Amino acid sequence: MPRAPVEVWELPEPELEPDSALLEVELSEVCGTDVYLQQGRLEGVPYPLIPGHVSVGRLGKIRGRLLDVTGQPFSEGDRVTFLDVHRTCNACWHCLVAKATTRCPHRKVYGITYGVDDGLAGGWAEKVYLKPGTRCIGLEGVDSEKFMAGGCALPTALHAVERAEVALGDTVLVLGSGPVGLSVIIFALMRGALRVLCIGAPEHRLEAARKLGAAVTLNVETSDERAREQWVLAHTEGRRADVTVEATGVPGAVAEAMRYTRDAGSVCVVGQYTDHGEVFLNPHLDLNRKHLTVRGCWGSDFSHFYRGVRIMADPARSEGWSLLKPDRYDLCQANEALADVAAGKVVKAFITSRGGPSKMPA
Ligand SMILES: [Zn+2]
Ligand SMILES: [Zn+2]
């Protein structure tokens, strides 16, 4: 429930519908969205719910046929992850005319917009019920822990970097050093950025940013906007960044992203997943006169998720994520995990399926 501690519940195993499966969860993640869910900051959430949108595990039981995107059938025992977005309809105005499937009004997200009434539809559990039509992706050759170190930030960051149209040789500024910001650094370099600058906090996350390839970092908590602007100018030959990706969750960062980007550069806003309020900007100085391109980036689709998994199967390309050291929490420690993520104490937190009701203290 919103604004209440997470509780461990015992729920019956569901009857499997045709072409569905039961996933035995290995790892699920705790991300900023879960903190917002607990704070009751997201709209249209059918509480109570089982949190946990991106998870990995083994297919315990399959009823009927479960196929991958190439048409190959999955078998019981296969290690998989699944696209948390379900029921994108590919038939509505958003899907077919606007070609904006992440805005399809029919889509549901495991662990976010599916509640307990919809069944075992979240990853902070021993088992997840994979409803018919859920898209699974095999994890052959993919290390679970490394993949989950990217977690839901992986498709989000991949989408944002694509949307920002990072070009060969660009200087990219990343605002935010949470999981999305950190994955944006890796993908921006992969896409050909020459240098990545990162402004974020706290210090241990900036250290992670540098390990992942950020050339320089600046602590947002110990600098004001003027100092940040001077810092960006100093690291861009006085021109500002070619591309800026905002991944902070702070509305003011959007205006700053525009101010730190060069004339005719581009800004991608991916960090405003919940409504944190309004912001002041000067449309003449910050946008029009700069000939700036500003894009929002909402959610991710199967293509982002699939390519994220494929990159994780490549040892060299995915090395960066193995440098992130996630912290593990049992189901019983979910509240602790949420508090640590909310406080930015950890780079990434996992929930393991251990510590279910049978192991609860009396
Ligand atoms: Zn649709
Ligand atoms: Zn998430």
Short mmCIF file of C-alpha atoms and ligand atoms in Angstrom, two decimals:
data_model
loop_
_atom_site.label_atom_id
_atom_site.label_comp_id
_atom_site.label_asym_id
_atom_site.label_seq_id
_atom_site.Cartn_x
_atom_site.Cartn_y
_atom_site.Cartn_z
CA MET A 1 0.00 0.00 0.00
CA PRO A 2 1.17 3.59 -0.52
CA ARG A 3 2.86 5.34 2.42
CA ALA A 4 3.05 2.07 4.38
CA PRO A 5 5.80 -0.51 4.92
CA VAL A 6 6.01 -3.47 2.56
CA GLU A 7 4.58 -6.71 4.01
CA VAL A 8 5.35 -10.30 3.11
CA TRP A 9 2.17 -12.13 2.14
CA GLU A 10 1.45 -15.75 1.34
CA LEU A 11 -0.63 -16.14 -1.82
CA PRO A 12 -1.94 -19.26 -3.59
CA GLU A 13 -0.23 -20.54 -6.71
CA PRO A 14 -2.37 -19.64 -9.74
CA GLU A 15 -4.05 -21.95 -12.23
CA LEU A 16 -2.09 -21.52 -15.45
CA GLU A 17 -4.06 -20.31 -18.47
CA PRO A 18 -3.09 -21.72 -21.88
CA ASP A 19 0.27 -20.35 -23.12
CA SER A 20 1.33 -18.97 -19.77
CA ALA A 21 4.12 -19.88 -17.34
CA LEU A 22 5.31 -19.62 -13.78
CA LEU A 23 8.70 -17.99 -13.25
CA GLU A 24 10.81 -19.01 -10.28
CA VAL A 25 12.41 -15.71 -9.36
CA GLU A 26 16.15 -15.53 -8.88
CA LEU A 27 16.61 -11.75 -8.62
CA SER A 28 14.34 -8.75 -8.86
CA GLU A 29 15.36 -5.15 -8.49
CA VAL A 30 14.57 -2.15 -6.39
CA CYS A 31 14.61 1.05 -8.38
CA GLY A 32 13.52 4.65 -7.99
CA THR A 33 10.07 3.73 -9.30
CA ASP A 34 9.55 1.39 -6.33
CA VAL A 35 10.39 4.26 -3.98
CA TYR A 36 7.81 6.43 -5.79
CA LEU A 37 5.28 3.57 -5.58
CA GLN A 38 5.73 3.42 -1.83
CA GLN A 39 5.42 7.20 -1.59
CA GLY A 40 2.18 7.02 -3.62
CA ARG A 41 3.59 9.32 -6.32
CA LEU A 42 2.45 7.36 -9.39
CA GLU A 43 -0.99 7.61 -10.95
CA GLY A 44 -3.25 4.65 -11.75
CA VAL A 45 -1.60 2.14 -9.42
CA PRO A 46 -4.01 -0.61 -8.23
CA TYR A 47 -2.75 -1.06 -4.65
CA PRO A 48 -2.04 -3.42 -3.03
CA LEU A 49 0.56 -4.69 -5.45
CA ILE A 50 3.67 -6.87 -5.60
CA PRO A 51 6.53 -4.56 -6.61
CA GLY A 52 9.39 -5.59 -8.86
CA HIS A 53 9.17 -4.95 -12.59
CA VAL A 54 12.46 -6.26 -14.02
CA SER A 55 13.38 -9.73 -12.79
CA VAL A 56 15.29 -12.84 -13.80
CA GLY A 57 14.53 -16.45 -12.99
CA ARG A 58 13.86 -19.94 -14.30
CA LEU A 59 10.72 -21.08 -16.05
CA GLY A 60 9.22 -23.42 -13.50
CA LYS A 61 6.07 -24.53 -15.25
CA ILE A 62 4.85 -23.83 -18.76
CA ARG A 63 1.31 -24.53 -19.91
CA GLY A 64 0.94 -24.67 -23.68
CA ARG A 65 3.57 -22.89 -25.76
CA LEU A 66 5.84 -20.03 -24.86
CA LEU A 67 7.86 -18.74 -27.83
CA ASP A 68 10.76 -16.32 -28.07
CA VAL A 69 10.81 -13.51 -30.64
CA THR A 70 12.35 -15.79 -33.27
CA GLY A 71 9.60 -18.37 -32.80
CA GLN A 72 11.67 -20.88 -30.81
CA PRO A 73 9.83 -22.51 -27.91
CA PHE A 74 11.08 -22.08 -24.33
CA SER A 75 11.40 -25.14 -22.11
CA GLU A 76 10.85 -25.56 -18.40
CA GLY A 77 14.13 -24.82 -16.61
CA ASP A 78 15.23 -22.10 -19.07
CA ARG A 79 16.68 -18.98 -17.49
CA VAL A 80 14.83 -15.90 -18.75
CA THR A 81 13.87 -12.34 -18.12
CA PHE A 82 10.63 -10.85 -19.44
CA LEU A 83 9.47 -7.50 -20.74
CA ASP A 84 7.66 -5.91 -17.81
CA VAL A 85 5.35 -4.11 -20.23
CA HIS A 86 2.38 -6.31 -21.12
CA ARG A 87 -0.62 -5.91 -23.41
CA THR A 88 0.73 -3.19 -25.72
CA CYS A 89 -2.11 -3.59 -28.19
CA ASN A 90 -0.56 -2.80 -31.58
CA ALA A 91 -4.07 -1.85 -32.67
CA CYS A 92 -4.86 1.58 -31.18
CA TRP A 93 -4.24 5.13 -32.44
CA HIS A 94 -1.09 5.49 -30.31
CA CYS A 95 0.37 2.20 -31.55
CA LEU A 96 -0.59 2.41 -35.21
CA VAL A 97 -0.83 6.08 -36.16
CA ALA A 98 1.54 7.85 -33.78
CA LYS A 99 3.84 4.78 -33.62
CA ALA A 100 4.31 5.57 -29.95
CA THR A 101 3.76 2.15 -28.39
CA THR A 102 5.15 3.25 -25.03
CA ARG A 103 2.11 5.55 -24.81
CA CYS A 104 -0.40 2.79 -25.66
CA PRO A 105 -3.27 3.26 -23.19
CA HIS A 106 -3.81 -0.51 -22.94
CA ARG A 107 -0.31 -1.38 -21.70
CA LYS A 108 0.12 -2.77 -18.22
CA VAL A 109 3.37 -3.05 -16.32
CA TYR A 110 4.23 -5.94 -14.00
CA GLY A 111 4.99 -4.62 -10.53
CA ILE A 112 3.59 -1.13 -11.29
CA THR A 113 0.14 -1.11 -12.88
CA TYR A 114 -0.79 -4.74 -12.13
CA GLY A 115 -2.03 -5.19 -8.58
CA VAL A 116 -2.43 -8.27 -6.38
CA ASP A 117 -5.93 -8.66 -7.85
CA ASP A 118 -4.25 -9.34 -11.20
CA GLY A 119 -2.35 -12.31 -9.74
CA LEU A 120 1.32 -12.89 -8.96
CA ALA A 121 2.42 -9.99 -11.17
CA GLY A 122 5.51 -8.62 -9.45
CA GLY A 123 9.08 -9.77 -8.96
CA TRP A 124 9.49 -9.31 -5.18
CA ALA A 125 8.22 -12.82 -4.75
CA GLU A 126 9.22 -16.44 -5.05
CA LYS A 127 7.17 -16.81 -8.22
CA VAL A 128 5.78 -14.58 -10.94
CA TYR A 129 2.82 -15.61 -13.08
CA LEU A 130 3.75 -14.87 -16.69
CA LYS A 131 0.38 -14.20 -18.27
CA PRO A 132 -0.34 -15.20 -21.88
CA GLY A 133 1.30 -12.71 -24.23
CA THR A 134 4.19 -11.88 -21.88
CA ARG A 135 7.41 -11.52 -23.88
CA CYS A 136 10.26 -13.60 -22.44
CA ILE A 137 13.88 -13.27 -23.50
CA GLY A 138 16.36 -16.12 -22.95
CA LEU A 139 19.44 -15.36 -20.90
CA GLU A 140 21.85 -17.85 -22.42
CA GLY A 141 25.37 -16.47 -22.03
CA VAL A 142 24.12 -13.63 -19.84
CA ASP A 143 25.22 -13.33 -16.23
CA SER A 144 22.12 -12.71 -14.08
CA GLU A 145 23.83 -10.38 -11.65
CA LYS A 146 25.42 -8.30 -14.40
CA PHE A 147 22.17 -8.04 -16.32
CA MET A 148 20.33 -7.00 -13.18
CA ALA A 149 23.03 -4.42 -12.38
CA GLY A 150 21.61 -2.73 -15.46
CA GLY A 151 18.06 -3.82 -14.68
CA CYS A 152 15.23 -1.57 -15.78
CA ALA A 153 17.75 1.24 -16.29
CA LEU A 154 19.15 -0.75 -19.21
CA PRO A 155 16.24 -0.38 -21.68
CA THR A 156 15.48 3.11 -20.34
CA ALA A 157 19.04 4.34 -20.91
CA LEU A 158 19.32 2.64 -24.28
CA HIS A 159 16.11 4.34 -25.37
CA ALA A 160 17.27 7.73 -24.05
CA VAL A 161 20.65 7.59 -25.80
CA GLU A 162 18.95 6.62 -29.05
CA ARG A 163 16.39 9.39 -28.66
CA ALA A 164 19.17 11.90 -27.91
CA GLU A 165 20.83 10.91 -31.21
CA VAL A 166 24.35 10.84 -29.83
CA ALA A 167 26.76 11.12 -32.81
CA LEU A 168 30.35 9.98 -33.29
CA GLY A 169 32.74 12.30 -31.51
CA ASP A 170 30.09 14.09 -29.42
CA THR A 171 30.67 15.45 -25.97
CA VAL A 172 27.75 14.17 -23.91
CA LEU A 173 26.69 15.61 -20.57
CA VAL A 174 24.77 13.30 -18.26
CA LEU A 175 22.81 14.90 -15.43
CA GLY A 176 22.20 12.30 -12.73
CA SER A 177 24.35 9.42 -11.52
CA GLY A 178 21.64 6.95 -10.52
CA PRO A 179 21.21 3.65 -12.38
CA VAL A 180 19.79 5.35 -15.51
CA GLY A 181 22.53 8.00 -15.61
CA LEU A 182 25.24 5.37 -15.16
CA SER A 183 23.88 3.19 -17.97
CA VAL A 184 23.55 6.29 -20.17
CA ILE A 185 27.31 6.87 -19.73
CA ILE A 186 28.08 3.35 -20.99
CA PHE A 187 25.66 3.53 -23.94
CA ALA A 188 26.75 7.05 -24.97
CA LEU A 189 30.36 5.86 -25.22
CA MET A 190 29.24 2.71 -27.05
CA ARG A 191 27.40 4.90 -29.53
CA GLY A 192 30.55 6.89 -30.29
CA ALA A 193 30.66 9.77 -27.82
CA LEU A 194 34.21 11.04 -27.45
CA ARG A 195 33.77 12.35 -23.92
CA VAL A 196 31.09 11.99 -21.29
CA LEU A 197 30.75 14.50 -18.45
CA CYS A 198 28.56 13.68 -15.49
CA ILE A 199 27.01 15.85 -12.81
CA GLY A 200 25.43 13.91 -9.95
CA ALA A 201 25.69 12.73 -6.35
CA PRO A 202 26.63 11.26 -3.93
CA GLU A 203 30.38 10.80 -4.28
CA HIS A 204 30.32 6.98 -4.45
CA ARG A 205 28.03 7.13 -7.47
CA LEU A 206 30.31 9.67 -9.17
CA GLU A 207 33.16 7.27 -8.56
CA ALA A 208 31.11 4.60 -10.33
CA ALA A 209 30.48 7.08 -13.17
CA ARG A 210 34.23 7.58 -13.64
CA LYS A 211 34.84 3.82 -13.55
CA LEU A 212 32.28 3.40 -16.33
CA GLY A 213 34.09 5.91 -18.51
CA ALA A 214 32.95 9.43 -17.56
CA ALA A 215 35.96 11.69 -18.23
CA VAL A 216 35.10 14.08 -15.42
CA THR A 217 32.37 14.37 -12.80
CA LEU A 218 31.00 17.16 -10.62
CA ASN A 219 29.08 16.85 -7.36
CA VAL A 220 25.71 18.56 -7.72
CA GLU A 221 25.35 18.90 -3.93
CA THR A 222 28.48 20.99 -3.50
CA SER A 223 28.05 23.27 -6.54
CA ASP A 224 25.49 25.92 -7.51
CA GLU A 225 24.05 26.42 -10.98
CA ARG A 226 26.61 29.09 -11.86
CA ALA A 227 29.52 26.87 -10.84
CA ARG A 228 28.04 23.97 -12.81
CA GLU A 229 27.72 26.14 -15.92
CA GLN A 230 31.34 27.30 -15.60
CA TRP A 231 32.42 23.68 -15.17
CA VAL A 232 30.59 22.61 -18.34
CA LEU A 233 32.10 25.53 -20.30
CA ALA A 234 35.58 24.63 -19.05
CA HIS A 235 35.21 21.05 -20.27
CA THR A 236 33.71 21.86 -23.68
CA GLU A 237 36.08 24.52 -25.05
CA GLY A 238 33.56 27.14 -24.05
CA ARG A 239 30.80 25.71 -26.26
CA ARG A 240 28.75 23.50 -23.88
CA ALA A 241 27.73 19.89 -24.50
CA ASP A 242 26.62 18.61 -27.89
CA VAL A 243 24.04 16.39 -26.22
CA THR A 244 22.68 16.41 -22.69
CA VAL A 245 20.68 13.57 -21.12
CA GLU A 246 18.69 14.51 -18.01
CA ALA A 247 18.25 11.55 -15.62
CA THR A 248 17.78 13.15 -12.22
CA GLY A 249 14.12 13.32 -11.17
CA VAL A 250 14.58 16.98 -10.26
CA PRO A 251 12.52 19.42 -12.40
CA GLY A 252 15.15 22.17 -12.24
CA ALA A 253 17.61 19.85 -13.97
CA VAL A 254 15.57 20.10 -17.18
CA ALA A 255 16.17 23.85 -17.47
CA GLU A 256 19.80 23.32 -16.52
CA ALA A 257 20.14 20.62 -19.19
CA MET A 258 19.00 23.17 -21.79
CA ARG A 259 21.42 25.79 -20.48
CA TYR A 260 24.40 23.43 -20.50
CA THR A 261 23.81 22.36 -24.13
CA ARG A 262 25.40 24.13 -27.10
CA ASP A 263 23.55 26.01 -29.84
CA ALA A 264 21.75 23.54 -32.12
CA GLY A 265 22.51 20.72 -29.70
CA SER A 266 20.01 18.27 -28.28
CA VAL A 267 18.54 17.44 -24.89
CA CYS A 268 16.76 14.25 -23.90
CA VAL A 269 14.62 14.29 -20.74
CA VAL A 270 14.22 10.82 -19.22
CA GLY A 271 14.41 11.52 -15.49
CA GLN A 272 10.96 13.02 -14.90
CA TYR A 273 9.03 9.78 -14.45
CA THR A 274 6.87 11.27 -11.71
CA ASP A 275 5.38 14.72 -11.22
CA HIS A 276 7.72 16.74 -9.03
CA GLY A 277 6.31 20.10 -10.06
CA GLU A 278 7.05 22.99 -12.37
CA VAL A 279 10.15 24.84 -13.39
CA PHE A 280 11.06 28.30 -14.66
CA LEU A 281 12.73 28.69 -18.03
CA ASN A 282 13.25 31.51 -20.50
CA PRO A 283 11.89 30.34 -23.87
CA HIS A 284 13.91 32.94 -25.78
CA LEU A 285 17.27 32.36 -24.13
CA ASP A 286 16.99 28.68 -23.21
CA LEU A 287 15.29 27.29 -26.28
CA ASN A 288 14.39 29.37 -29.32
CA ARG A 289 17.56 31.42 -29.76
CA LYS A 290 19.68 28.36 -29.11
CA HIS A 291 17.97 26.43 -31.90
CA LEU A 292 17.79 23.54 -29.45
CA THR A 293 16.15 20.15 -29.89
CA VAL A 294 14.47 18.92 -26.69
CA ARG A 295 12.88 15.47 -26.50
CA GLY A 296 11.03 13.58 -23.83
CA CYS A 297 11.56 9.82 -23.50
CA TRP A 298 8.82 7.69 -21.96
CA GLY A 299 9.27 4.03 -21.05
CA SER A 300 10.79 1.43 -23.29
CA ASP A 301 9.57 -1.23 -25.67
CA PHE A 302 10.60 -4.76 -26.58
CA SER A 303 13.33 -3.56 -28.96
CA HIS A 304 15.15 -1.69 -26.19
CA PHE A 305 14.82 -4.58 -23.78
CA TYR A 306 15.90 -7.18 -26.34
CA ARG A 307 18.96 -5.25 -27.49
CA GLY A 308 19.89 -4.58 -23.87
CA VAL A 309 19.92 -8.33 -23.19
CA ARG A 310 21.93 -9.04 -26.36
CA ILE A 311 24.55 -6.47 -25.35
CA MET A 312 24.74 -8.18 -21.95
CA ALA A 313 25.65 -11.44 -23.72
CA ASP A 314 28.75 -9.74 -25.17
CA PRO A 315 31.54 -9.93 -22.58
CA ALA A 316 33.46 -6.86 -23.79
CA ARG A 317 30.46 -4.60 -24.38
CA SER A 318 28.87 -5.45 -21.05
CA GLU A 319 31.99 -5.17 -18.92
CA GLY A 320 30.93 -1.83 -17.44
CA TRP A 321 27.95 -3.29 -15.61
CA SER A 322 30.12 -5.88 -13.87
CA LEU A 323 31.95 -2.98 -12.22
CA LEU A 324 28.74 -1.98 -10.41
CA LYS A 325 28.46 -3.82 -7.14
CA PRO A 326 24.79 -4.24 -6.25
CA ASP A 327 23.57 -4.96 -2.72
CA ARG A 328 21.31 -7.95 -2.08
CA TYR A 329 18.30 -8.01 0.23
CA ASP A 330 15.96 -10.86 1.15
CA LEU A 331 12.18 -10.47 0.77
CA CYS A 332 11.96 -9.70 4.49
CA GLN A 333 14.43 -6.83 4.06
CA ALA A 334 12.42 -5.06 1.34
CA ASN A 335 11.77 -2.02 3.53
CA GLU A 336 15.45 -1.66 4.26
CA ALA A 337 16.21 -1.96 0.55
CA LEU A 338 13.67 0.77 -0.29
CA ALA A 339 15.10 3.08 2.37
CA ASP A 340 18.65 2.55 1.11
CA VAL A 341 17.65 3.22 -2.52
CA ALA A 342 15.66 6.31 -1.50
CA ALA A 343 18.69 7.64 0.38
CA GLY A 344 21.05 6.90 -2.53
CA LYS A 345 23.14 4.72 -0.20
CA VAL A 346 23.55 1.95 -2.76
CA VAL A 347 24.26 2.03 -6.49
CA LYS A 348 21.77 -0.76 -7.14
CA ALA A 349 19.70 -3.03 -4.90
CA PHE A 350 18.37 -6.52 -5.61
CA ILE A 351 15.63 -8.46 -3.92
CA THR A 352 16.36 -12.18 -3.83
CA SER A 353 13.48 -14.62 -3.63
CA ARG A 354 14.75 -15.93 -0.29
CA GLY A 355 13.04 -15.01 2.96
CA GLY A 356 9.47 -15.82 2.00
CA PRO A 357 6.70 -16.36 4.57
CA SER A 358 7.96 -19.78 5.67
CA LYS A 359 11.20 -18.18 6.81
CA MET A 360 9.60 -15.18 8.49
CA PRO A 361 10.34 -14.73 12.17
CA ALA A 362 7.30 -15.61 14.29
ZN ZN B 1 -2.03 0.36 -28.40
ZN ZN B 2 12.59 0.38 -12.52
#
